[in-house]
Short mmCIF file of C-alpha atoms in Angstrom, two decimals:
data_model
loop_
_atom_site.label_atom_id
_atom_site.label_comp_id
_atom_site.label_asym_id
_atom_site.label_seq_id
_atom_site.Cartn_x
_atom_site.Cartn_y
_atom_site.Cartn_z
CA UNK A 1 69.12 -29.56 90.71
CA UNK A 2 66.91 -26.51 90.78
CA UNK A 3 67.98 -23.28 92.42
CA UNK A 4 65.09 -23.54 94.88
CA UNK A 5 66.36 -26.97 95.99
CA UNK A 6 69.89 -25.64 96.45
CA UNK A 7 68.59 -22.72 98.46
CA UNK A 8 66.55 -25.04 100.68
CA UNK A 9 69.50 -27.38 101.31
CA UNK A 10 71.82 -24.49 102.10
CA UNK A 11 69.25 -23.04 104.49
CA UNK A 12 68.91 -26.43 106.16
CA UNK A 13 72.70 -26.80 106.40
CA UNK A 14 73.12 -23.30 107.84
CA UNK A 15 70.42 -23.91 110.45
CA UNK A 16 72.38 -26.90 111.75
CA UNK A 17 75.82 -25.31 111.30
CA UNK A 18 75.10 -22.17 113.31
CA UNK A 19 74.21 -24.30 116.32
CA UNK A 20 77.89 -25.25 116.64
CA UNK A 21 79.87 -22.42 118.20
CA UNK A 22 83.20 -23.90 117.14
CA UNK A 23 82.02 -23.86 113.54
CA UNK A 24 81.03 -20.20 113.75
CA UNK A 25 84.38 -19.29 115.27
CA UNK A 26 86.19 -21.12 112.48
CA UNK A 27 84.08 -19.37 109.86
CA UNK A 28 84.79 -15.97 111.44
CA UNK A 29 88.53 -16.68 111.37
CA UNK A 30 88.30 -17.68 107.71
CA UNK A 31 86.40 -14.51 106.78
CA UNK A 32 88.85 -12.34 108.75
CA UNK A 33 91.81 -14.00 107.01
CA UNK A 34 90.27 -13.36 103.60
CA UNK A 35 89.68 -9.70 104.49
CA UNK A 36 93.31 -9.30 105.61
CA UNK A 37 94.52 -10.70 102.27
CA UNK A 38 92.15 -8.48 100.28
CA UNK A 39 93.01 -5.27 102.16
CA UNK A 40 96.71 -6.03 102.70
CA UNK A 41 97.93 -3.11 100.51
CA UNK A 42 95.96 -0.70 102.71
CA UNK A 43 96.73 -2.00 106.21
CA UNK A 44 100.34 -3.09 105.68
CA UNK A 45 102.59 -0.59 107.53
CA UNK A 46 105.53 -1.07 105.14
CA UNK A 47 104.46 -1.45 101.53
CA UNK A 48 107.57 -3.33 100.39
CA UNK A 49 107.62 -5.78 103.29
CA UNK A 50 106.95 -8.84 101.14
CA UNK A 51 109.64 -8.15 98.55
CA UNK A 52 112.27 -6.99 101.08
CA UNK A 53 111.55 -9.38 103.93
CA UNK A 54 115.17 -10.60 104.10
CA UNK A 55 116.81 -7.24 103.36
CA UNK A 56 118.30 -5.92 106.63
CA UNK A 57 118.99 -2.51 105.05
CA UNK A 58 115.25 -2.06 104.60
CA UNK A 59 114.29 -3.05 108.14
CA UNK A 60 117.06 -1.45 110.20
CA UNK A 61 115.45 2.00 110.07
CA UNK A 62 112.04 0.66 111.12
CA UNK A 63 112.07 0.67 114.91
CA UNK A 64 111.53 -2.65 116.63
CA UNK A 65 108.02 -3.21 118.05
CA UNK A 66 106.66 -0.06 116.39
CA UNK A 67 102.90 -0.54 115.81
CA UNK A 68 101.12 0.68 112.66
CA UNK A 69 100.08 4.35 112.68
CA UNK A 70 96.37 3.48 112.59
CA UNK A 71 96.56 1.98 116.10
CA UNK A 72 96.56 5.56 117.42
CA UNK A 73 92.84 5.65 116.67
CA UNK A 74 92.24 3.07 119.40
CA UNK A 75 94.55 4.36 122.17
CA UNK A 76 94.29 7.25 124.59
CA UNK A 77 98.03 7.95 124.62
CA UNK A 78 99.12 8.73 121.07
CA UNK A 79 102.45 7.49 119.74
CA UNK A 80 104.49 9.52 117.23
CA UNK A 81 104.35 8.31 113.64
CA UNK A 82 107.44 7.85 111.49
CA UNK A 83 108.49 10.95 109.57
CA UNK A 84 111.35 11.52 107.17
CA UNK A 85 113.16 14.86 107.19
CA UNK A 86 115.11 15.36 103.98
CA UNK A 87 115.45 19.13 103.71
CA UNK A 88 117.55 20.69 106.45
CA UNK A 89 118.91 24.21 106.84
CA UNK A 90 122.57 24.27 105.84
CA UNK A 91 125.15 26.55 107.44
CA UNK A 92 128.84 26.78 106.55
CA UNK A 93 131.70 28.24 108.55
CA UNK A 94 135.47 28.17 108.22
CA UNK A 95 137.76 27.39 111.14
CA UNK A 96 141.48 27.94 111.58
CA UNK A 97 143.56 26.08 109.04
CA UNK A 98 140.91 26.34 106.34
CA UNK A 99 138.74 23.60 107.87
CA UNK A 100 135.12 23.85 106.76
CA UNK A 101 132.40 23.21 109.34
CA UNK A 102 129.03 22.30 107.82
CA UNK A 103 125.91 22.17 110.00
CA UNK A 104 122.55 20.75 108.89
CA UNK A 105 119.58 21.62 111.11
CA UNK A 106 116.27 19.75 110.89
CA UNK A 107 113.19 20.85 112.83
CA UNK A 108 110.95 18.15 114.28
CA UNK A 109 107.56 19.12 115.73
CA UNK A 110 106.81 16.68 118.53
CA UNK A 111 103.27 16.57 119.89
CA UNK A 112 102.64 12.95 120.85
CA UNK A 113 102.09 11.39 124.27
CA UNK A 114 104.79 8.73 123.90
CA UNK A 115 108.45 9.11 123.00
CA UNK A 116 109.76 8.17 119.54
CA UNK A 117 111.44 4.78 119.63
CA UNK A 118 114.45 6.11 117.75
CA UNK A 119 115.87 9.02 115.78
CA UNK A 120 118.13 7.94 112.91
CA UNK A 121 120.53 10.07 110.89
CA UNK A 122 122.04 9.19 107.51
CA UNK A 123 125.09 11.06 106.22
CA UNK A 124 126.98 10.44 102.98
CA UNK A 125 130.64 11.42 103.01
CA UNK A 126 134.00 11.29 101.26
CA UNK A 127 137.42 11.05 102.87
CA UNK A 128 138.00 11.45 106.61
CA UNK A 129 135.06 13.15 108.33
CA UNK A 130 134.36 13.90 112.01
CA UNK A 131 130.58 13.90 112.57
CA UNK A 132 128.65 15.14 115.61
CA UNK A 133 124.92 14.86 116.30
CA UNK A 134 123.25 17.31 118.70
CA UNK A 135 119.66 18.09 119.66
CA UNK A 136 118.23 21.35 120.99
CA UNK A 137 115.11 20.71 123.05
CA UNK A 138 112.10 23.07 123.27
CA UNK A 139 113.28 24.11 126.76
CA UNK A 140 116.54 25.39 125.27
CA UNK A 141 118.74 22.57 126.54
CA UNK A 142 121.36 21.44 124.02
CA UNK A 143 122.51 17.82 124.14
CA UNK A 144 125.42 16.25 122.26
CA UNK A 145 124.42 12.66 121.60
CA UNK A 146 126.93 11.07 119.27
CA UNK A 147 130.35 11.68 117.79
CA UNK A 148 132.00 9.70 115.02
CA UNK A 149 135.24 9.91 113.09
CA UNK A 150 134.83 8.11 109.78
CA UNK A 151 137.91 7.40 107.67
CA UNK A 152 138.40 6.53 104.02
CA UNK A 153 134.84 7.17 102.94
CA UNK A 154 133.98 7.04 99.25
CA UNK A 155 130.31 7.93 99.24
CA UNK A 156 129.31 5.37 101.84
CA UNK A 157 126.35 5.93 104.12
CA UNK A 158 127.01 6.84 107.76
CA UNK A 159 124.12 5.69 109.97
CA UNK A 160 123.72 7.09 113.47
CA UNK A 161 120.97 5.82 115.76
CA UNK A 162 120.28 7.90 118.86
CA UNK A 163 118.78 4.89 120.62
CA UNK A 164 122.04 2.98 120.18
CA UNK A 165 124.66 5.74 120.05
CA UNK A 166 123.12 8.24 122.47
CA UNK A 167 122.41 6.23 125.61
CA UNK A 168 125.51 7.33 127.50
CA UNK A 169 124.68 10.96 126.73
CA UNK A 170 121.13 10.40 127.99
CA UNK A 171 122.49 8.91 131.22
CA UNK A 172 124.81 11.91 131.68
CA UNK A 173 121.81 14.22 131.22
CA UNK A 174 119.70 12.65 133.98
CA UNK A 175 122.62 13.02 136.40
CA UNK A 176 121.69 16.71 136.58
CA UNK A 177 118.29 15.88 138.05
CA UNK A 178 118.28 12.44 139.68
CA UNK A 179 119.53 11.63 143.17
CA UNK A 180 122.55 9.41 143.75
CA UNK A 181 120.34 6.61 145.04
CA UNK A 182 118.16 6.78 141.93
CA UNK A 183 121.17 6.77 139.60
CA UNK A 184 122.35 3.51 141.13
CA UNK A 185 119.39 1.78 139.47
CA UNK A 186 120.26 2.96 135.97
CA UNK A 187 123.06 2.93 133.45
CA UNK A 188 123.58 4.01 129.87
CA UNK A 189 122.53 0.55 128.71
CA UNK A 190 119.28 0.43 130.68
CA UNK A 191 117.88 3.74 129.40
CA UNK A 192 116.14 4.40 126.11
CA UNK A 193 117.46 7.62 124.62
CA UNK A 194 114.04 8.74 123.38
CA UNK A 195 112.49 8.38 126.83
CA UNK A 196 115.01 10.92 128.14
CA UNK A 197 115.35 13.26 125.15
CA UNK A 198 111.60 13.87 124.82
CA UNK A 199 110.95 13.95 128.58
CA UNK A 200 110.39 16.97 130.82
CA UNK A 201 113.63 17.56 132.74
CA UNK A 202 112.93 16.91 136.41
CA UNK A 203 113.67 14.55 139.27
CA UNK A 204 112.10 11.19 138.50
CA UNK A 205 112.36 11.56 134.72
CA UNK A 206 114.17 8.23 134.44
CA UNK A 207 111.24 6.48 136.10
CA UNK A 208 108.23 8.23 134.56
CA UNK A 209 107.71 9.78 131.13
CA UNK A 210 106.14 13.23 130.78
CA UNK A 211 106.28 14.44 127.17
CA UNK A 212 108.09 17.71 126.48
CA UNK A 213 106.13 18.81 123.43
CA UNK A 214 107.35 21.39 120.98
CA UNK A 215 109.92 21.89 118.23
CA UNK A 216 113.20 20.00 118.45
CA UNK A 217 116.21 21.04 116.40
CA UNK A 218 118.20 18.04 115.18
CA UNK A 219 121.69 19.09 114.16
CA UNK A 220 124.41 17.23 112.29
CA UNK A 221 127.86 18.83 112.15
CA UNK A 222 130.69 17.65 109.93
CA UNK A 223 134.20 18.95 109.36
CA UNK A 224 135.37 18.84 105.75
#
């Protein structure tokens, strides 16, 4: 078969095929699927998703329902992207009895329109360690979100999630601004910590989010 014949038959086939809308839709889906496979390394939010699909340790620090960062290009209200803060400012002090108090302070510059879904801390310790997590907001308000007393550690990882461990503290915070009737509609379980922590302090803050942009100081204190 000559190339000219093949070209003619393909042209004839395409002329008939494009008359069927269902066929064009199916072809578009096929092309889109092929493009997703080809560009998967670029558009995949988590590069190791395929190899660590069943590894809960890999997924637990990726907030549920968090969209890929590139979706910000198509939305008016920008969501914060995931950042990792490894280098914090370390301060040491000694209390009565020779107890050492170590404080790590991490600065987080928040400038998005939506609240972070979670703030997660990882601490590695040895022995018996009391741990406290606090946050200083840009308005100067200091909030204590979580306290732990870990025993018998031998280098294990301590994981603290503000969304899980800080909800009661968030509920206590809104009590300073909300009316009694409004508080009856909420509890520590019904609030998302991020929606309160990164919200402008005012009456109605539990109902409507207004971002408090600026630098947040995330502090982890441990007694050694």
